[in-house]
Amino acid sequence: MPTLRPGTVRRYAVGTASIAATALLWQWAVTGPLADKPFATVPEILGKLRDFAGDPLFWSSLGETFRVAAIGLAISVVLGVAAGLLVGQSDLAYRSTRVLVEFLKPIPPIVILPLLVLVLGPTGDMGIFLVAFGGVFPLITQTAHGVHDVDPVAAETARSFRLTRWQRIRTLVAPTALPFVATGVRISANAALVIALVSEIIGGAPGLGKDLVLAQTTGDYPAIYALVVTFGVLGVLINSALAAVERRALFWHSSVRSEVTA
Amino acid sequence: MTRRLSLVALELWLPVVVLLGWWLWSAGAAEPFFPPLQEILTRFREMWLFEQFVSDVLPSLRNMAVGFGIASVVGIAVGLVLARVRLLREAFEPLMHFVRATPGVALVPIFILLLGFGPSMKISIIATAAVFPTIIATMDGVRSADPVLLDISRAYQLNRRQRVTKVLLPSAGPQIFAGLQVSLQVAFVVMIASEMLGSTEGIGALTLLAQQSFAVTDMWSGIVLLGLLGYLVNLLFLLARGRVLHWYDGARKAAKE
């Protein structure tokens, strides 16, 4: 557990003060020079957030966005790790798929969104497909990279001890590849929420993103900003949750150890 | 020579099979959403080479280039300042992580309300969404500069400008470029999103409009163009990165061997 050092206390104090100052500055700007522009005041936004908290529709939208992101991510993890293990262990598979993967990887999922909307309609399934497509490539390359990273001496040792394929995967490949897979999962999980929201904002699937577009078209400014604040909070929560899980599961790995001591 | 040829064959057989398979399958299948690849390529040539090149492709690319350019310059400058001034860093870090966690696409509706549907809206939202990865990467890179290097530059009495351009920025270079690459991807996505949400100009707008009017082949040709651009933009970036960071890549390679 991190101890509260004076530096940490100071950092939190400065951080809180600056958030408060930003809120004050925003309030001054939107009541003064920007009063006729499409903004909402801080009390309006906070009031809207309070309304959201008691609004079952908000929670069902949030649940839908989460469902789409989570299922899409799960699919991309299963497919990506399986494909990554295959590609990482066989030179033939690696070379055969390299061009295809390297070509598809930098193409963002938003590119195929029109096709998916055409085939699947503005539905949660469309969002799940989009999230899975966006998440699978980082996982393939990270897993394959991790498998490649197996220490050659350890691999030789495993061979001379005649470990079976399954034993080799369990005791040698998995521990080596796991930190790389974890990085891949973190990249894909960060992307999952964003892609789910994209499928809703642009693809019209139900969820918080669609609520945002509705708020924009009806001119409900407090709702727009309250939703954007919600997205930011969700993103920060997911980031810190993932970092915590990673620290706990991989406490033995040097990349995590050095992070803790620094 | 034969070894090299067989390596090339090994790398290319699957993409060729996939393309051929797509071509043959789509030529025979009467699937309404999957028109023959041959038709897609014909429409691709008609639309983008070069009828709508000036009216739609160029504005899209210009918006992205300008937005990404602004994000790079501002991102590196702000990241550098935040890394060097502790009070500013502590004040802005929580806010910045919050804004970075907010998807750029979600800010597009707000920018449309503020600035309308024109290029100024698109450039502003691209620059705003793309700036944060570069800020954070630059900040981390500059902060993790080797302390010995800083001591030496002090011992040699480098002035502030020399310290920044000769020591801090180069040593943070690899991280800065990692941040820039994320920024570029964000810029590309937000470019498309800013066109898809209610605009009538640009590759993204044409692709989505084609989908909504069931002009399936036009939509496919838009998807193919966006896919190619996504790949090429990243490739160009990696080439530029390789040129600037060749010293770093060389040093790493030497260290590995």
GROMACS .gro file of N, CA and C in nm, chain B residues 44-96:
model
  159
  306PHE      N    1  -1.412   0.305  -5.673
  306PHE     CA    2  -1.300   0.369  -5.605
  306PHE      C    3  -1.228   0.462  -5.701
  307ARG      N    4  -1.200   0.409  -5.824
  307ARG     CA    5  -1.129   0.491  -5.921
  307ARG      C    6  -1.214   0.610  -5.964
  308GLU      N    7  -1.343   0.584  -5.989
  308GLU     CA    8  -1.430   0.693  -6.034
  308GLU      C    9  -1.443   0.803  -5.928
  309MET      N   10  -1.460   0.761  -5.802
  309MET     CA   11  -1.486   0.860  -5.698
  309MET      C   12  -1.360   0.937  -5.658
  310TRP      N   13  -1.255   0.863  -5.629
  310TRP     CA   14  -1.140   0.928  -5.562
  310TRP      C   15  -1.029   0.966  -5.658
  311LEU      N   16  -1.028   0.908  -5.779
  311LEU     CA   17  -0.918   0.938  -5.874
  311LEU      C   18  -0.976   0.998  -6.002
  312PHE      N   19  -1.003   1.126  -6.011
  312PHE     CA   20  -0.977   1.226  -5.909
  312PHE      C   21  -1.099   1.318  -5.893
  313GLU      N   22  -1.219   1.262  -5.923
  313GLU     CA   23  -1.337   1.348  -5.927
  313GLU      C   24  -1.361   1.418  -5.793
  314GLN      N   25  -1.363   1.339  -5.684
  314GLN     CA   26  -1.391   1.399  -5.555
  314GLN      C   27  -1.264   1.417  -5.472
  315PHE      N   28  -1.151   1.411  -5.538
  315PHE     CA   29  -1.025   1.422  -5.466
  315PHE      C   30  -1.009   1.562  -5.407
  316VAL      N   31  -1.031   1.664  -5.493
  316VAL     CA   32  -1.011   1.801  -5.447
  316VAL      C   33  -1.125   1.844  -5.354
  317SER      N   34  -1.248   1.798  -5.384
  317SER     CA   35  -1.362   1.847  -5.306
  317SER      C   36  -1.372   1.780  -5.170
  318ASP      N   37  -1.326   1.656  -5.157
  318ASP     CA   38  -1.348   1.586  -5.031
  318ASP      C   39  -1.222   1.527  -4.968
  319VAL      N   40  -1.137   1.461  -5.049
  319VAL     CA   41  -1.020   1.396  -4.990
  319VAL      C   42  -0.923   1.501  -4.936
  320LEU      N   43  -0.893   1.603  -5.021
  320LEU     CA   44  -0.797   1.704  -4.977
  320LEU      C   45  -0.842   1.777  -4.851
  321PRO      N   46  -0.970   1.826  -4.842
  321PRO     CA   47  -1.010   1.893  -4.718
  321PRO      C   48  -0.995   1.804  -4.595
  322SER      N   49  -1.031   1.675  -4.609
  322SER     CA   50  -1.016   1.584  -4.494
  322SER      C   51  -0.871   1.579  -4.450
  323LEU      N   52  -0.781   1.556  -4.546
  323LEU     CA   53  -0.639   1.542  -4.512
  323LEU      C   54  -0.583   1.672  -4.457
  324ARG      N   55  -0.627   1.786  -4.516
  324ARG     CA   56  -0.578   1.915  -4.467
  324ARG      C   57  -0.620   1.935  -4.321
  325ASN      N   58  -0.750   1.909  -4.291
  325ASN     CA   59  -0.796   1.926  -4.153
  325ASN      C   60  -0.713   1.842  -4.057
  326MET      N   61  -0.687   1.718  -4.097
  326MET     CA   62  -0.613   1.631  -4.007
  326MET      C   63  -0.470   1.681  -3.992
  327ALA      N   64  -0.407   1.720  -4.103
  327ALA     CA   65  -0.268   1.764  -4.097
  327ALA      C   66  -0.255   1.889  -4.009
  328VAL      N   67  -0.345   1.988  -4.031
  328VAL     CA   68  -0.337   2.111  -3.952
  328VAL      C   69  -0.365   2.081  -3.805
  329GLY      N   70  -0.472   2.003  -3.780
  329GLY     CA   71  -0.507   1.972  -3.642
  329GLY      C   72  -0.396   1.897  -3.571
  330PHE      N   73  -0.339   1.797  -3.639
  330PHE     CA   74  -0.232   1.719  -3.579
  330PHE      C   75  -0.106   1.805  -3.561
  331GLY      N   76  -0.080   1.894  -3.658
  331GLY     CA   77   0.035   1.983  -3.647
  331GLY      C   78   0.025   2.071  -3.523
  332ILE      N   79  -0.093   2.133  -3.504
  332ILE     CA   80  -0.114   2.217  -3.386
  332ILE      C   81  -0.096   2.134  -3.259
  333ALA      N   82  -0.158   2.015  -3.259
  333ALA     CA   83  -0.151   1.929  -3.139
  333ALA      C   84  -0.005   1.891  -3.108
  334SER      N   85   0.076   1.866  -3.212
  334SER     CA   86   0.215   1.826  -3.187
  334SER      C   87   0.293   1.940  -3.123
  335VAL      N   88   0.285   2.059  -3.186
  335VAL     CA   89   0.365   2.171  -3.137
  335VAL      C   90   0.321   2.209  -2.996
  336VAL      N   91   0.189   2.228  -2.978
  336VAL     CA   92   0.138   2.267  -2.847
  336VAL      C   93   0.166   2.157  -2.745
  337GLY      N   94   0.145   2.031  -2.786
  337GLY     CA   95   0.163   1.919  -2.693
  337GLY      C   96   0.305   1.910  -2.642
  338ILE      N   97   0.403   1.922  -2.733
  338ILE     CA   98   0.543   1.912  -2.690
  338ILE      C   99   0.578   2.032  -2.601
  339ALA      N  100   0.534   2.153  -2.641
  339ALA     CA  101   0.568   2.272  -2.562
  339ALA      C  102   0.507   2.263  -2.422
  340VAL      N  103   0.378   2.230  -2.415
  340VAL     CA  104   0.312   2.224  -2.284
  340VAL      C  105   0.372   2.113  -2.200
  341GLY      N  106   0.398   1.996  -2.263
  341GLY     CA  107   0.458   1.886  -2.189
  341GLY      C  108   0.593   1.922  -2.130
  342LEU      N  109   0.671   1.996  -2.208
  342LEU     CA  110   0.804   2.040  -2.162
  342LEU      C  111   0.791   2.132  -2.041
  343VAL      N  112   0.700   2.230  -2.051
  343VAL     CA  113   0.683   2.324  -1.940
  343VAL      C  114   0.634   2.251  -1.815
  344LEU      N  115   0.535   2.163  -1.833
  344LEU     CA  116   0.480   2.093  -1.717
  344LEU      C  117   0.586   2.003  -1.653
  345ALA      N  118   0.675   1.946  -1.734
  345ALA     CA  119   0.778   1.860  -1.677
  345ALA      C  120   0.876   1.940  -1.593
  346ARG      N  121   0.901   2.065  -1.634
  346ARG     CA  122   1.004   2.146  -1.566
  346ARG      C  123   0.948   2.226  -1.448
  347VAL      N  124   0.818   2.257  -1.449
  347VAL     CA  125   0.762   2.340  -1.341
  347VAL      C  126   0.670   2.254  -1.256
  348ARG      N  127   0.718   2.226  -1.134
  348ARG     CA  128   0.650   2.128  -1.052
  348ARG      C  129   0.509   2.172  -1.013
  349LEU      N  130   0.494   2.300  -0.977
  349LEU     CA  131   0.364   2.347  -0.930
  349LEU      C  132   0.260   2.334  -1.041
  350LEU      N  133   0.297   2.376  -1.163
  350LEU     CA  134   0.205   2.365  -1.276
  350LEU      C  135   0.167   2.220  -1.301
  351ARG      N  136   0.270   2.133  -1.292
  351ARG     CA  137   0.245   1.992  -1.319
  351ARG      C  138   0.144   1.937  -1.219
  352GLU      N  139   0.167   1.967  -1.090
  352GLU     CA  140   0.077   1.914  -0.988
  352GLU      C  141  -0.063   1.971  -1.003
  353ALA      N  142  -0.071   2.095  -1.053
  353ALA     CA  143  -0.202   2.157  -1.069
  353ALA      C  144  -0.278   2.096  -1.187
  354PHE      N  145  -0.206   2.066  -1.295
  354PHE     CA  146  -0.277   2.027  -1.416
  354PHE      C  147  -0.288   1.876  -1.435
  355GLU      N  148  -0.207   1.798  -1.362
  355GLU     CA  149  -0.207   1.653  -1.388
  355GLU      C  150  -0.344   1.588  -1.371
  356PRO      N  151  -0.414   1.611  -1.255
  356PRO     CA  152  -0.544   1.542  -1.242
  356PRO      C  153  -0.642   1.583  -1.352
  357LEU      N  154  -0.647   1.712  -1.382
  357LEU     CA  155  -0.736   1.760  -1.488
  357LEU      C  156  -0.704   1.694  -1.620
  358MET      N  157  -0.572   1.683  -1.647
  358MET     CA  158  -0.530   1.632  -1.777
  358MET      C  159  -0.565   1.486  -1.792
   0.00000   0.00000   0.00000
